Coordinates of C-alpha atoms in Angstrom, one line a residue:
Chain A
X1 CA -35.4 -91.2 49.9
X2 CA -36.2 -93.8 52.5
X3 CA -32.8 -93.6 54.2
X4 CA -33.5 -90.6 56.5
X5 CA -31.9 -91.5 59.8
X6 CA -32.2 -88.2 61.8
X7 CA -35.6 -87.6 63.4
X8 CA -37.7 -84.7 62.2
X9 CA -37.8 -83.3 65.7
X10 CA -36.0 -80.0 66.6
X11 CA -34.2 -82.0 69.3
X12 CA -32.4 -83.9 66.6
X13 CA -30.8 -80.7 65.3
X14 CA -29.8 -79.6 68.8
X15 CA -28.3 -82.9 69.6
X16 CA -26.3 -82.7 66.3
X17 CA -25.0 -79.2 67.1
X18 CA -24.0 -80.4 70.6
X19 CA -22.1 -83.3 69.1
X20 CA -20.2 -81.0 66.7
X21 CA -19.4 -78.6 69.6
X22 CA -18.2 -81.5 71.8
X23 CA -16.0 -82.8 69.0
X24 CA -14.5 -79.3 68.5
X25 CA -13.9 -78.8 72.2
X26 CA -12.0 -82.1 72.3
X27 CA -9.9 -81.0 69.3
X28 CA -9.1 -77.7 71.0
X29 CA -8.0 -79.6 74.2
X30 CA -5.8 -81.8 72.1
X31 CA -4.3 -78.8 70.2
X32 CA -3.6 -77.0 73.5
X33 CA -1.8 -80.1 75.0
X34 CA 0.1 -80.7 71.8
X35 CA 1.2 -77.1 71.2
X36 CA 1.7 -76.1 74.9
X37 CA -1.1 -73.7 75.7
X38 CA -1.8 -72.5 72.2
X39 CA -5.3 -71.2 71.7
X40 CA -7.3 -70.5 68.5
X41 CA -8.0 -66.8 68.1
X42 CA -11.0 -65.3 66.5
X43 CA -12.2 -61.7 66.0
X44 CA -15.7 -60.7 65.3
X45 CA -15.7 -57.2 64.0
X46 CA -19.0 -55.2 64.3
X47 CA -19.8 -51.7 63.0
X48 CA -22.7 -50.1 64.8
X49 CA -25.1 -51.6 67.2
X50 CA -27.9 -53.5 65.5
X51 CA -30.0 -55.6 67.7
X52 CA -30.0 -58.7 65.4
X53 CA -26.2 -58.4 65.0
X54 CA -25.7 -58.2 68.7
X55 CA -27.8 -61.4 69.1
X56 CA -25.8 -63.3 66.5
X57 CA -22.5 -62.1 67.8
X58 CA -23.5 -63.1 71.3
X59 CA -24.2 -66.7 70.1
X60 CA -20.8 -66.8 68.4
X61 CA -18.9 -65.6 71.4
X62 CA -20.8 -68.1 73.7
X63 CA -20.1 -71.0 71.3
X64 CA -16.4 -70.0 71.1
X65 CA -16.0 -69.8 74.9
X66 CA -17.6 -73.2 75.3
X67 CA -15.3 -74.8 72.8
X68 CA -12.1 -73.0 74.0
X69 CA -11.6 -70.6 71.2
X70 CA -10.3 -67.1 72.2
X71 CA -13.0 -65.0 70.5
X72 CA -12.8 -61.2 70.8
X73 CA -15.6 -58.8 69.9
X74 CA -14.2 -55.7 68.2
X75 CA -17.0 -53.2 68.1
X76 CA -16.6 -49.9 66.2
X77 CA -19.1 -47.1 66.6
X78 CA -21.7 -46.3 63.8
X79 CA -19.7 -43.2 63.0
X80 CA -16.8 -45.2 61.7
X81 CA -15.6 -44.4 58.2
X82 CA -14.7 -46.9 55.5
X83 CA -11.0 -46.1 55.9
X84 CA -11.2 -46.7 59.6
X85 CA -12.9 -50.1 59.1
X86 CA -10.2 -51.0 56.6
X87 CA -7.5 -50.0 59.0
X88 CA -9.0 -52.2 61.7
X89 CA -9.1 -55.2 59.3
X90 CA -5.5 -54.6 58.3
X91 CA -4.5 -54.6 61.9
X92 CA -6.3 -57.9 62.5
X93 CA -4.9 -59.3 59.3
X94 CA -1.4 -58.6 60.7
X95 CA -2.0 -59.9 64.2
X96 CA -0.5 -63.4 64.4
X97 CA -2.5 -64.4 67.4
X98 CA -5.7 -64.0 65.5
X99 CA -6.5 -66.9 63.1
X100 CA -10.0 -66.1 61.9
X101 CA -11.7 -62.8 61.3
X102 CA -15.5 -62.3 60.8
X103 CA -17.0 -59.1 59.7
X104 CA -20.6 -59.0 61.0
X105 CA -22.9 -57.9 58.3
X106 CA -24.7 -55.7 57.6
X107 CA -22.4 -52.8 58.5
X108 CA -24.3 -50.3 60.5
X109 CA -22.6 -47.0 59.9
X110 CA -23.8 -43.5 59.1
X111 CA -20.9 -43.3 56.7
X112 CA -21.1 -44.8 53.3
X113 CA -19.2 -48.1 53.3
X114 CA -18.7 -50.4 50.4
X115 CA -19.4 -53.9 51.9
X116 CA -17.7 -55.7 49.0
X117 CA -14.5 -53.7 49.6
X118 CA -14.6 -54.6 53.3
X119 CA -15.3 -58.3 52.9
X120 CA -12.5 -58.5 50.4
X121 CA -10.0 -56.7 52.7
X122 CA -10.1 -59.7 55.0
X123 CA -7.0 -61.7 54.0
X124 CA -8.1 -65.0 52.4
X125 CA -6.2 -67.0 55.0
X126 CA -8.3 -65.6 57.9
X127 CA -11.6 -65.3 56.0
X128 CA -13.4 -68.0 58.0
X129 CA -16.8 -66.7 56.8
X130 CA -15.7 -67.4 53.2
X131 CA -17.2 -64.2 51.8
X132 CA -14.2 -62.8 49.9
X133 CA -14.2 -63.0 46.1
X134 CA -11.2 -65.4 46.2
X135 CA -13.0 -67.9 48.4
X136 CA -16.2 -67.5 46.4
X137 CA -14.3 -68.2 43.2
X138 CA -12.8 -71.4 44.5
X139 CA -16.0 -72.7 45.9
X140 CA -18.0 -71.8 42.8
X141 CA -15.5 -73.7 40.6
X142 CA -15.3 -76.7 42.8
X143 CA -12.0 -76.2 44.6
X144 CA -13.6 -77.1 47.9
X145 CA -10.4 -78.5 49.4
X146 CA -8.7 -75.1 49.3
X147 CA -11.3 -72.6 50.4
X148 CA -13.5 -71.5 53.3
X149 CA -17.1 -72.3 52.9
X150 CA -19.7 -69.7 54.2
X151 CA -21.0 -71.0 57.5
X152 CA -24.7 -71.1 56.8
X153 CA -24.5 -73.3 53.6
X154 CA -21.8 -75.3 55.4
X155 CA -24.2 -76.0 58.2
X156 CA -27.0 -76.9 55.8
X157 CA -24.8 -79.5 54.1
X158 CA -23.9 -80.9 57.5
X159 CA -27.6 -81.2 58.3
X160 CA -28.4 -82.8 55.0
X161 CA -25.5 -85.2 55.4
X162 CA -26.7 -86.2 58.8
X163 CA -30.1 -87.2 57.4
X164 CA -28.3 -90.1 55.7
X165 CA -29.4 -88.8 52.3
X166 CA -26.6 -88.6 49.7
X167 CA -27.2 -85.7 47.4
X168 CA -25.2 -87.1 44.5
X169 CA -27.5 -87.6 41.5
X170 CA -30.4 -86.2 43.5
X171 CA -32.3 -83.1 42.3
X172 CA -31.7 -80.2 44.7
X173 CA -33.5 -76.9 44.5
X174 CA -32.1 -73.7 46.1
X175 CA -34.4 -70.7 46.5
X176 CA -32.4 -67.5 46.7
X177 CA -29.0 -66.5 45.3
X178 CA -27.5 -64.3 48.0
X179 CA -23.7 -64.3 48.6
X180 CA -24.2 -65.6 52.1
X181 CA -26.7 -68.4 51.6
X182 CA -28.2 -69.2 48.1
X183 CA -25.2 -68.8 45.8
X184 CA -22.7 -70.8 47.9
X185 CA -25.4 -73.4 48.8
X186 CA -25.8 -74.0 45.0
X187 CA -22.0 -74.5 44.7
X188 CA -21.9 -76.9 47.6
X189 CA -24.7 -79.1 46.4
X190 CA -23.4 -79.0 42.8
X191 CA -19.9 -80.1 43.9
X192 CA -21.4 -82.8 46.1
X193 CA -22.8 -84.0 42.7
X194 CA -26.5 -83.0 43.0
X195 CA -28.4 -81.8 39.9
X196 CA -29.1 -78.2 41.1
X197 CA -31.8 -75.7 40.2
X198 CA -31.5 -72.2 41.5
X199 CA -34.8 -70.3 41.9
X200 CA -35.3 -66.7 42.9
X201 CA -37.6 -63.7 42.8
X202 CA -37.9 -63.9 39.0
X203 CA -38.8 -67.6 38.9
X204 CA -42.3 -67.9 37.5
X205 CA -43.2 -71.5 38.4
X206 CA -41.9 -71.8 41.9
X207 CA -44.3 -74.5 43.2
X208 CA -43.5 -76.7 40.2
X209 CA -39.8 -76.3 40.7
X210 CA -40.1 -77.0 44.4
X211 CA -42.2 -80.1 43.7
X212 CA -39.2 -81.7 41.8
X213 CA -36.8 -81.3 44.7
X214 CA -35.4 -84.3 46.6
X215 CA -33.5 -81.7 48.6
X216 CA -34.8 -78.2 49.1
X217 CA -32.8 -75.3 50.7
X218 CA -34.6 -72.0 51.2
X219 CA -32.9 -68.7 51.8
X220 CA -35.5 -66.3 50.3
X221 CA -36.2 -64.0 53.2
X222 CA -40.0 -64.2 52.8
X223 CA -42.0 -65.5 55.8
X224 CA -43.5 -69.0 55.2
X225 CA -43.6 -68.6 51.4
X226 CA -43.0 -72.3 50.7
X227 CA -46.1 -74.3 51.4
X228 CA -46.2 -77.9 52.4
X229 CA -48.4 -78.9 49.4
X230 CA -45.7 -77.9 47.0
X231 CA -43.2 -80.5 48.3
X232 CA -42.3 -83.8 47.0
X233 CA -43.2 -86.5 49.5
X234 CA -40.2 -87.3 51.7
X235 CA -38.1 -84.3 50.6
X236 CA -35.3 -83.0 52.8
X237 CA -36.2 -79.4 53.6
X238 CA -33.7 -77.0 55.0
X239 CA -35.0 -73.6 56.0
X240 CA -32.5 -70.7 56.3
X241 CA -35.2 -68.0 56.8
X242 CA -35.5 -65.8 59.9
X243 CA -38.6 -63.6 59.7
X244 CA -40.5 -61.8 62.3
X245 CA -44.3 -61.9 62.0
X246 CA -47.0 -60.3 64.2
X247 CA -48.3 -62.6 66.9
X248 CA -50.6 -61.1 69.5
X249 CA -50.3 -64.2 71.7
X250 CA -46.6 -63.3 72.4
X251 CA -45.5 -60.6 74.9
X252 CA -43.3 -59.1 72.2
X253 CA -46.2 -59.0 69.8
X254 CA -44.2 -61.0 67.2
X255 CA -42.6 -64.4 66.6
X256 CA -39.9 -65.8 64.4
X257 CA -40.7 -68.0 61.5
X258 CA -38.8 -69.4 58.6
X259 CA -39.3 -69.2 54.8
X260 CA -41.1 -72.5 54.9
X261 CA -44.6 -73.0 56.3
X262 CA -43.5 -75.5 58.9
X263 CA -46.8 -77.0 59.9
X264 CA -47.9 -78.0 56.4
X265 CA -44.3 -78.8 55.2
X266 CA -43.8 -81.1 58.2
X267 CA -46.7 -83.3 56.9
X268 CA -44.8 -84.2 53.7
X269 CA -41.1 -83.7 54.3
X270 CA -38.8 -86.6 55.2
X271 CA -36.7 -84.2 57.2
X272 CA -37.3 -80.5 58.0
X273 CA -35.3 -78.0 60.0
X274 CA -37.3 -75.9 62.5
X275 CA -37.0 -72.1 62.8
X276 CA -35.7 -71.1 65.3
X277 CA -33.3 -73.9 66.4
X278 CA -32.4 -75.4 63.0
X279 CA -29.9 -73.9 60.6
X280 CA -29.0 -71.1 63.1
X281 CA -27.2 -73.2 65.7
X282 CA -25.5 -75.3 63.0
X283 CA -24.2 -72.1 61.3
X284 CA -22.5 -71.1 64.5
X285 CA -21.1 -74.6 65.0
X286 CA -19.7 -74.6 61.4
X287 CA -18.1 -71.2 62.0
X288 CA -16.3 -72.6 65.0
X289 CA -15.2 -75.6 62.9
X290 CA -13.8 -73.2 60.3
X291 CA -12.0 -71.2 63.0
X292 CA -10.4 -74.4 64.3
X293 CA -9.4 -75.6 60.8
X294 CA -7.6 -72.3 60.0
X295 CA -5.8 -72.5 63.4
X296 CA -4.7 -76.1 62.7
X297 CA -3.6 -75.0 59.3
X298 CA -1.5 -72.2 60.7
X299 CA 0.1 -74.6 63.2
X300 CA 0.9 -77.3 60.7
X301 CA 1.4 -75.2 57.6
X302 CA -1.2 -77.3 55.7
X303 CA -4.0 -76.4 53.3
X304 CA -7.4 -75.4 54.6
X305 CA -9.2 -78.6 53.6
X306 CA -10.9 -80.6 56.2
X307 CA -13.8 -78.2 56.2
X308 CA -16.6 -80.7 56.8
X309 CA -18.5 -80.0 53.6
X310 CA -15.5 -80.7 51.4
X311 CA -16.2 -83.3 48.7
X312 CA -12.5 -84.0 48.6
X313 CA -10.4 -84.7 51.6
X314 CA -13.3 -84.7 53.9
X315 CA -12.2 -85.6 57.4
Chain B
X1 CA -40.9 -68.6 23.0
X2 CA -42.4 -67.3 19.8
X3 CA -40.1 -64.3 19.6
X4 CA -37.1 -65.9 18.0
X5 CA -35.8 -63.4 15.4
X6 CA -32.5 -64.9 14.3
X7 CA -32.8 -67.6 11.7
X8 CA -31.7 -71.1 12.5
X9 CA -29.2 -71.2 9.7
X10 CA -25.5 -71.3 10.4
X11 CA -25.2 -68.2 8.2
X12 CA -27.1 -66.3 10.9
X13 CA -24.3 -66.9 13.4
X14 CA -21.6 -66.0 10.9
X15 CA -23.4 -62.8 10.1
X16 CA -23.7 -62.0 13.7
X17 CA -19.9 -62.6 14.3
X18 CA -19.1 -60.4 11.4
X19 CA -21.3 -57.6 12.8
X20 CA -19.5 -57.8 16.1
X21 CA -16.1 -57.8 14.5
X22 CA -17.0 -54.8 12.3
X23 CA -18.3 -52.9 15.4
X24 CA -15.1 -53.7 17.3
X25 CA -13.0 -52.7 14.3
X26 CA -14.7 -49.3 14.2
X27 CA -14.1 -48.9 17.9
X28 CA -10.4 -49.6 17.5
X29 CA -10.2 -47.0 14.7
X30 CA -11.9 -44.4 16.9
X31 CA -9.6 -45.3 19.8
X32 CA -6.6 -44.8 17.6
X33 CA -7.7 -41.5 16.3
X34 CA -8.7 -40.3 19.7
X35 CA -5.5 -41.4 21.5
X36 CA -3.0 -40.8 18.6
X37 CA -1.9 -44.1 17.3
X38 CA -2.6 -46.1 20.5
X39 CA -3.3 -49.8 19.9
X40 CA -4.8 -52.5 22.1
X41 CA -2.2 -55.1 22.9
X42 CA -2.9 -58.8 23.5
X43 CA -0.6 -61.7 24.3
X44 CA -1.6 -65.3 23.8
X45 CA 0.8 -67.5 25.8
X46 CA 1.1 -71.1 24.7
X47 CA 3.1 -73.9 26.3
X48 CA 3.9 -76.7 23.9
X49 CA 2.6 -77.4 20.4
X50 CA -0.9 -79.1 20.5
X51 CA -2.6 -79.1 17.1
X52 CA -6.0 -78.0 18.5
X53 CA -4.3 -75.1 20.5
X54 CA -2.5 -74.0 17.4
X55 CA -5.8 -73.9 15.5
X56 CA -7.5 -71.9 18.2
X57 CA -4.6 -69.5 18.6
X58 CA -4.5 -69.0 14.8
X59 CA -8.2 -68.0 14.9
X60 CA -7.6 -65.5 17.7
X61 CA -4.6 -63.9 16.0
X62 CA -6.5 -63.6 12.7
X63 CA -9.5 -62.0 14.4
X64 CA -7.2 -59.6 16.3
X65 CA -5.4 -58.6 13.1
X66 CA -8.7 -58.0 11.3
X67 CA -10.0 -55.7 14.1
X68 CA -6.7 -53.9 14.7
X69 CA -5.6 -55.4 18.0
X70 CA -1.8 -55.9 18.3
X71 CA -1.8 -59.6 19.3
X72 CA 1.4 -61.5 19.9
X73 CA 1.8 -65.2 20.2
X74 CA 4.3 -66.1 22.9
X75 CA 5.1 -69.8 22.5
X76 CA 7.1 -71.6 25.1
X77 CA 8.6 -75.1 24.4
X78 CA 7.0 -78.2 26.0
X79 CA 10.1 -78.5 28.2
X80 CA 9.2 -75.2 30.0
X81 CA 8.9 -75.5 33.8
X82 CA 6.2 -74.1 36.0
X83 CA 8.6 -71.4 37.3
X84 CA 9.5 -70.4 33.8
X85 CA 5.8 -70.0 32.8
X86 CA 5.2 -67.9 35.9
X87 CA 8.2 -65.7 35.0
X88 CA 6.7 -65.2 31.5
X89 CA 3.4 -64.2 33.0
X90 CA 5.0 -61.9 35.5
X91 CA 6.8 -60.2 32.7
X92 CA 3.6 -59.7 30.6
X93 CA 1.7 -58.5 33.7
X94 CA 4.3 -55.8 34.0
X95 CA 4.4 -54.8 30.4
X96 CA 2.3 -51.6 30.0
X97 CA 1.8 -52.1 26.3
X98 CA 0.0 -55.4 26.8
X99 CA -3.6 -55.0 28.0
X100 CA -4.9 -58.5 27.9
X101 CA -3.2 -61.9 28.5
X102 CA -4.6 -65.3 27.5
X103 CA -3.0 -68.5 28.6
X104 CA -4.0 -71.1 26.1
X105 CA -5.2 -74.3 27.8
X106 CA -4.4 -77.1 28.3
X107 CA -0.7 -76.5 29.1
X108 CA 1.3 -79.0 27.1
X109 CA 4.5 -79.5 29.0
X110 CA 6.6 -82.5 30.0
X111 CA 7.1 -80.7 33.4
X112 CA 4.4 -80.9 36.0
X113 CA 2.5 -77.6 35.9
X114 CA -0.4 -76.5 38.2
X115 CA -2.9 -75.0 35.8
X116 CA -4.7 -73.3 38.7
X117 CA -1.5 -71.6 39.8
X118 CA -0.9 -70.4 36.3
X119 CA -4.3 -69.0 35.5
X120 CA -4.3 -67.2 38.9
X121 CA -0.9 -65.7 38.2
X122 CA -2.4 -63.5 35.4
X123 CA -3.2 -60.2 37.0
X124 CA -7.0 -59.7 37.3
X125 CA -6.8 -56.5 35.3
X126 CA -5.4 -58.4 32.2
X127 CA -7.3 -61.6 32.7
X128 CA -9.5 -61.2 29.6
X129 CA -10.3 -64.9 29.7
X130 CA -11.8 -64.4 33.1
X131 CA -10.4 -67.7 34.5
X132 CA -8.8 -66.4 37.7
X133 CA -10.4 -67.1 41.0
X134 CA -11.0 -63.5 41.6
X135 CA -13.0 -63.1 38.3
X136 CA -14.9 -66.4 38.9
X137 CA -15.8 -65.2 42.4
X138 CA -17.2 -61.9 41.1
X139 CA -19.1 -63.6 38.3
X140 CA -20.6 -66.3 40.5
X141 CA -21.8 -63.8 43.0
X142 CA -23.4 -61.5 40.4
X143 CA -20.8 -58.7 40.3
X144 CA -21.0 -58.7 36.5
X145 CA -20.1 -55.1 36.1
X146 CA -16.7 -55.6 37.6
X147 CA -15.3 -58.7 36.1
X148 CA -14.2 -60.4 32.9
X149 CA -16.5 -63.1 31.7
X150 CA -15.0 -66.2 30.1
X151 CA -15.4 -65.9 26.3
X152 CA -17.3 -69.0 25.5
X153 CA -20.2 -68.4 27.9
X154 CA -20.1 -64.7 27.0
X155 CA -20.4 -65.7 23.3
X156 CA -23.3 -68.0 24.2
X157 CA -25.1 -65.2 26.0
X158 CA -24.6 -63.0 23.0
X159 CA -26.1 -65.6 20.7
X160 CA -29.1 -66.2 23.0
X161 CA -29.6 -62.4 23.3
X162 CA -29.6 -62.1 19.5
X163 CA -32.4 -64.7 19.2
X164 CA -34.6 -62.0 20.8
X165 CA -35.5 -64.4 23.7
X166 CA -35.1 -62.8 27.1
X167 CA -33.9 -65.4 29.6
X168 CA -35.4 -63.6 32.6
X169 CA -37.9 -65.9 34.3
X170 CA -37.2 -68.6 31.7
X171 CA -36.0 -72.1 32.7
X172 CA -32.4 -72.5 31.5
X173 CA -30.5 -75.8 31.6
X174 CA -26.8 -76.1 31.5
X175 CA -25.1 -79.4 30.9
X176 CA -21.6 -79.4 32.2
X177 CA -19.8 -77.6 35.1
X178 CA -16.4 -76.9 33.7
X179 CA -14.5 -73.7 34.7
X180 CA -14.4 -72.5 31.1
X181 CA -18.0 -73.3 30.0
X182 CA -20.6 -74.8 32.3
X183 CA -19.9 -73.1 35.6
X184 CA -19.6 -69.5 34.3
X185 CA -22.6 -70.2 31.9
X186 CA -24.7 -71.0 34.9
X187 CA -23.7 -67.7 36.5
X188 CA -24.4 -65.6 33.5
X189 CA -27.9 -67.1 33.0
X190 CA -28.7 -66.8 36.7
X191 CA -27.7 -63.2 36.9
X192 CA -29.6 -62.5 33.7
X193 CA -32.5 -63.8 35.9
X194 CA -33.2 -67.2 34.4
X195 CA -34.1 -70.1 36.7
X196 CA -31.1 -72.3 36.1
X197 CA -30.6 -76.0 36.4
X198 CA -27.0 -77.4 36.1
X199 CA -26.8 -81.0 34.9
X200 CA -23.6 -83.1 34.7
X201 CA -22.2 -86.6 34.5
X202 CA -23.9 -87.6 37.8
X203 CA -27.4 -86.4 36.6
X204 CA -29.7 -89.4 36.5
X205 CA -32.6 -88.0 34.5
X206 CA -31.0 -85.9 31.8
X207 CA -33.7 -86.3 29.1
X208 CA -36.3 -85.1 31.6
X209 CA -34.2 -82.1 32.7
X210 CA -33.5 -81.2 29.1
X211 CA -37.2 -81.4 28.3
X212 CA -37.9 -78.6 30.7
X213 CA -35.4 -76.2 29.2
X214 CA -36.5 -73.0 27.4
X215 CA -32.8 -72.3 26.9
X216 CA -30.3 -75.2 26.8
X217 CA -26.5 -74.7 26.8
X218 CA -24.4 -77.9 26.4
X219 CA -20.8 -78.1 27.3
X220 CA -20.5 -81.8 28.1
X221 CA -17.7 -83.0 25.8
X222 CA -19.7 -86.0 24.6
X223 CA -20.5 -86.3 20.9
X224 CA -24.1 -85.9 20.0
X225 CA -25.3 -86.9 23.5
X226 CA -28.4 -84.6 23.5
X227 CA -31.1 -86.0 21.2
X228 CA -33.7 -83.9 19.4
X229 CA -36.6 -85.8 20.9
X230 CA -35.5 -84.7 24.4
X231 CA -36.1 -81.0 23.6
X232 CA -39.0 -78.8 24.4
X233 CA -40.6 -77.5 21.2
X234 CA -39.1 -74.1 20.3
X235 CA -36.2 -74.2 22.8
X236 CA -33.0 -72.2 22.2
X237 CA -30.1 -74.7 21.9
X238 CA -26.5 -73.6 22.2
X239 CA -23.9 -76.3 21.6
X240 CA -20.4 -75.7 22.9
X241 CA -19.2 -79.2 22.1
X242 CA -16.3 -79.9 19.7
X243 CA -15.9 -83.6 19.2
X244 CA -14.1 -85.6 16.5
X245 CA -16.0 -88.7 15.3
X246 CA -14.9 -91.2 12.6
X247 CA -16.3 -90.5 9.1
X248 CA -15.0 -92.6 6.2
X249 CA -16.5 -90.2 3.7
X250 CA -13.9 -87.5 4.8
X251 CA -10.4 -87.4 3.6
X252 CA -9.2 -87.1 7.2
X253 CA -11.3 -90.1 8.2
X254 CA -13.2 -88.0 10.8
X255 CA -15.4 -85.0 11.2
X256 CA -16.3 -82.5 13.9
X257 CA -19.7 -82.7 15.7
X258 CA -21.1 -81.0 18.8
X259 CA -22.6 -82.4 22.0
X260 CA -26.1 -82.1 20.4
X261 CA -27.4 -84.4 17.7
X262 CA -28.0 -81.5 15.2
X263 CA -30.2 -83.2 12.7
X264 CA -32.8 -84.3 15.2
X265 CA -32.5 -81.2 17.4
X266 CA -33.0 -78.9 14.5
X267 CA -36.5 -80.4 14.0
X268 CA -37.7 -79.1 17.4
X269 CA -35.4 -76.2 18.4
X270 CA -36.5 -72.6 17.9
X271 CA -32.9 -71.7 17.4
X272 CA -29.8 -73.9 17.4
X273 CA -26.1 -73.2 16.9
X274 CA -24.2 -75.5 14.4
X275 CA -20.9 -77.1 15.1
X276 CA -18.6 -76.0 13.6
X277 CA -19.4 -72.4 13.0
X278 CA -21.6 -71.6 16.0
X279 CA -20.2 -70.9 19.4
X280 CA -16.6 -71.1 18.2
X281 CA -16.5 -67.9 16.1
X282 CA -18.6 -66.0 18.7
X283 CA -16.1 -67.1 21.4
X284 CA -13.3 -65.5 19.5
X285 CA -15.4 -62.3 18.8
X286 CA -16.1 -62.0 22.6
X287 CA -12.4 -62.4 23.4
X288 CA -11.7 -59.5 21.1
X289 CA -14.4 -57.5 22.8
X290 CA -12.9 -58.2 26.2
X291 CA -9.5 -57.2 25.0
X292 CA -11.0 -53.9 23.7
X293 CA -12.8 -53.2 27.0
X294 CA -9.7 -53.7 29.1
X295 CA -7.8 -51.3 26.8
X296 CA -10.5 -48.7 27.0
X297 CA -10.5 -49.1 30.7
X298 CA -6.7 -48.6 30.9
X299 CA -7.1 -45.5 28.7
X300 CA -9.9 -43.9 30.7
X301 CA -9.2 -45.3 34.1
X302 CA -12.7 -46.7 34.3
X303 CA -14.1 -50.0 35.6
X304 CA -14.3 -53.1 33.4
X305 CA -18.0 -53.1 32.8
X306 CA -19.4 -52.8 29.3
X307 CA -18.6 -56.5 28.7
X308 CA -21.6 -57.3 26.5
X309 CA -23.1 -59.9 28.7
X310 CA -23.3 -57.7 31.8
X311 CA -26.7 -57.4 33.3
X312 CA -25.8 -54.0 34.8
X313 CA -24.3 -51.2 32.8
X314 CA -24.7 -53.0 29.5
X315 CA -23.5 -50.8 26.7

């Protein structure tokens, strides 16, 4: 594991995100000149008004504007019913000027809404978040060249790749099995040929499992649960956690930390992503990349491959 | 792991399969009396004439007949084109008297046929083999109560369950990541709350990984590759391999062995399935169970849960 080329500093991740965005911006420019004024279209659908969702959506819209993607925020009130959400999705599915559709989760409605039903209503060709069953099925069975990859694990893979560490044959450990982070992360690592262990709340010997990881991705949702002393020396550590903990030194009375105890982990890891400023910005960058891929695909009639984490057909 | 209750002898597995079949037979009888003469309908579609496929299909038809399922063998010649196979599937999809459709793999045709396209053409409601993307997506993301589970891993879970060992919190190791065995086996173990490691051809330290397994499922396709001395004492070992190796003492000049070296593994394992006579018969039994579930579902308009490996809503 001596081949880590990206520095451990947060600046490294920011630089990487900026590079991805600049590349995407150039691609949009080229697309527009080649197809006379054509512009990728993205819709972010929100139900309700959660503070955290507003923040995430704002990042997505900002990144889209910077790159040249025409992103629209479709906000439905928290009184919206399931049928009304479905109608909105159907309408976006049929809108030819929209290439990608993101449903911001969680859905914040006073009505009872089946999230599964909603994420599966997005037509697979516009499902840039990769959360539909169809996309999950393809990813989990290794058809990476023909599916959308959820943006957070896609960003994690990009960060791992940029460390210079090849995961093939390495032992990767994923903590968490959520639909958005853990489960697709397992798939991506597996089909990039790592030996993968998935740990979760029922795992009895977490420190031992973590200690065997050459690559560790944590999406557990528990503040600073992974301690530095658990890590293998030189491991690549990717922290997907976003947790608010009390901090009297801050004006807000709290601060954001990851699922990994950064200070101690930073002593042993070969590479570690900070929280905030690590996986978050890369997730947004990957979302933009997916939006661009699907647009290119609609222009050229090709398959959806080219998604940067694809094992096969990687651009 | 001292709670193994099923004996290690092959007879134990046979007895278990017989019990499952007898239970299913009784359920069919009840169904017929309750719904005046109604009978579950199953179609096994074969392209070509491979010897191994003929053997597997024959087992399925025999089991179906024994239980009271109306199973039909639809055999297409090896000159069949992809479009013709799709037409046949469409026709079965629309036939209301058929509740389950199995496409026997591999497809043996002189034409070029996209297997993915074919398995995904089976409508999800009749996909008792659980090989469509939609089913794989649900299984891989833990929606076990609303999907069909591929029959081999489903049979493996039933065998594991019958040992009396609860996999929750245990360390399970799966060797292989195929769509039919390894990948869905990982999902089933994970959503039954095991900590799961998937190993494959790129895994560098297979003996060490195997040595940590409380439960080991092998679907690697390599004759006797797992040696007894690799195993943890008392491990549950499920062998999905079917390999033909030369044997001059046999009339045929060959014999069938699994992916595990049985003689040495039997010294250390708490439970081990033999090959032949282990996973194979249980796979067929689970296929019949799936066929029965889908029929019941069509009669009652319910969901597909009740599949015996479901974590949730297990009958």
